[in-house]
């Protein structure tokens, strides 16, 4: 994931590539294979700690190209991403999100 940079840089040319990787990871979390699920959870834990991941998830969820990704396959990763976003906001709002991320959340949700 090219998320080492600031949230405003998430809109780089790597966005589509990062979206495809995120879809693959979220699909693994719902595969039913315990090994794949653990592997995906480890990947998510690593990338969600990078600056800009919350903003990236917001952009991923609002991206029209991701919403038209097929009836079932497109919905499952988006649903998993929305749950992950909710949980990240809930657990990190007070201490672990910087002002830029909070502003991105406020503008992305409202």
Coordinates of C-alpha atoms in Angstrom, one line a residue:
X1 CA 0.0 0.0 0.0
X2 CA 1.3 3.4 -0.8
X3 CA -0.2 5.0 2.3
X4 CA 2.9 6.2 3.9
X5 CA 2.1 9.7 2.7
X6 CA -0.3 12.3 3.9
X7 CA -4.1 11.8 3.6
X8 CA -4.4 14.4 0.8
X9 CA -2.0 12.3 -1.3
X10 CA -4.2 9.2 -1.2
X11 CA -5.7 10.5 -4.5
X12 CA -2.5 9.5 -6.3
X13 CA -2.2 7.2 -9.3
X14 CA -1.8 4.3 -6.9
X15 CA -5.4 4.6 -5.7
X16 CA -6.8 2.1 -8.1
X17 CA -4.0 -0.4 -7.4
X18 CA -4.5 0.1 -3.6
X19 CA -8.2 -0.4 -4.0
X20 CA -7.7 -3.7 -5.8
X21 CA -5.3 -4.9 -3.1
X22 CA -7.8 -3.8 -0.4
X23 CA -10.6 -5.7 -2.2
X24 CA -8.4 -8.8 -2.3
X25 CA -7.6 -8.5 1.4
X26 CA -11.3 -8.0 2.4
X27 CA -12.3 -11.0 0.2
X28 CA -9.7 -13.1 2.1
X29 CA -11.4 -12.1 5.4
X30 CA -14.6 -13.6 4.2
X31 CA -13.1 -16.7 2.5
X32 CA -13.9 -19.2 5.3
X33 CA -10.3 -20.4 5.2
X34 CA -8.8 -19.7 8.7
X35 CA -5.3 -19.3 7.4
X36 CA -6.4 -16.8 4.7
X37 CA -8.5 -14.9 7.3
X38 CA -5.5 -14.6 9.7
X39 CA -3.2 -13.5 6.9
X40 CA -5.7 -10.8 5.8
X41 CA -6.2 -9.6 9.4
X42 CA -2.4 -9.3 9.8
X43 CA -2.2 -7.3 6.5
X44 CA -5.1 -5.0 7.6
X45 CA -3.5 -4.4 11.0
X46 CA -0.2 -3.4 9.3
X47 CA -1.8 -1.0 6.7
X48 CA -4.4 0.5 9.0
X49 CA -1.7 1.9 11.2
X50 CA -0.3 4.1 8.4
X51 CA -1.2 7.7 8.2
X52 CA -4.1 8.3 5.8
X53 CA -5.7 4.9 6.0
X54 CA -9.0 6.2 7.4
X55 CA -9.1 8.8 4.6
X56 CA -8.3 6.1 2.1
X57 CA -11.2 4.0 3.4
X58 CA -13.5 6.9 3.0
X59 CA -12.4 7.5 -0.5
X60 CA -12.6 3.8 -1.3
X61 CA -16.2 3.6 0.0
X62 CA -17.3 6.7 -1.9
X63 CA -15.6 5.8 -5.1
X64 CA -18.1 5.1 -7.9
X65 CA -15.7 2.7 -9.6
X66 CA -15.7 0.5 -6.5
X67 CA -19.5 0.6 -6.1
X68 CA -19.9 -1.0 -9.6
X69 CA -17.6 -3.9 -8.9
X70 CA -20.1 -6.6 -9.5
X71 CA -23.3 -7.4 -7.5
X72 CA -21.9 -9.7 -4.8
X73 CA -18.2 -9.4 -5.1
X74 CA -18.4 -5.6 -5.0
X75 CA -20.7 -5.4 -2.0
X76 CA -18.8 -7.7 0.3
X77 CA -15.5 -5.8 0.3
X78 CA -17.3 -2.5 0.6
X79 CA -19.4 -3.8 3.5
X80 CA -16.2 -5.1 5.2
X81 CA -14.5 -1.8 4.6
X82 CA -17.4 0.2 6.1
X83 CA -17.4 -2.0 9.3
X84 CA -13.6 -1.6 9.5
X85 CA -13.9 2.2 9.1
X86 CA -16.6 2.4 11.8
X87 CA -14.4 0.3 14.2
X88 CA -11.3 2.4 13.5
X89 CA -13.2 5.6 14.1
X90 CA -14.7 4.3 17.3
X91 CA -11.4 3.0 18.7
X92 CA -9.1 5.8 17.6
X93 CA -11.1 9.0 17.6
X94 CA -9.9 10.4 20.9
X95 CA -6.2 9.5 20.8
X96 CA -4.9 8.1 17.6
X97 CA -6.4 10.2 14.8
X98 CA -4.8 13.5 13.9
X99 CA -6.7 16.6 13.0
X100 CA -6.4 16.1 9.3
X101 CA -7.9 12.6 9.5
X102 CA -10.7 13.9 11.7
X103 CA -11.5 16.6 9.2
X104 CA -11.5 14.1 6.3
X105 CA -13.9 11.9 8.3
X106 CA -16.2 14.8 9.0
X107 CA -16.2 16.0 5.4
X108 CA -16.4 12.4 4.0
X109 CA -19.4 11.4 6.2
X110 CA -21.3 14.6 6.1

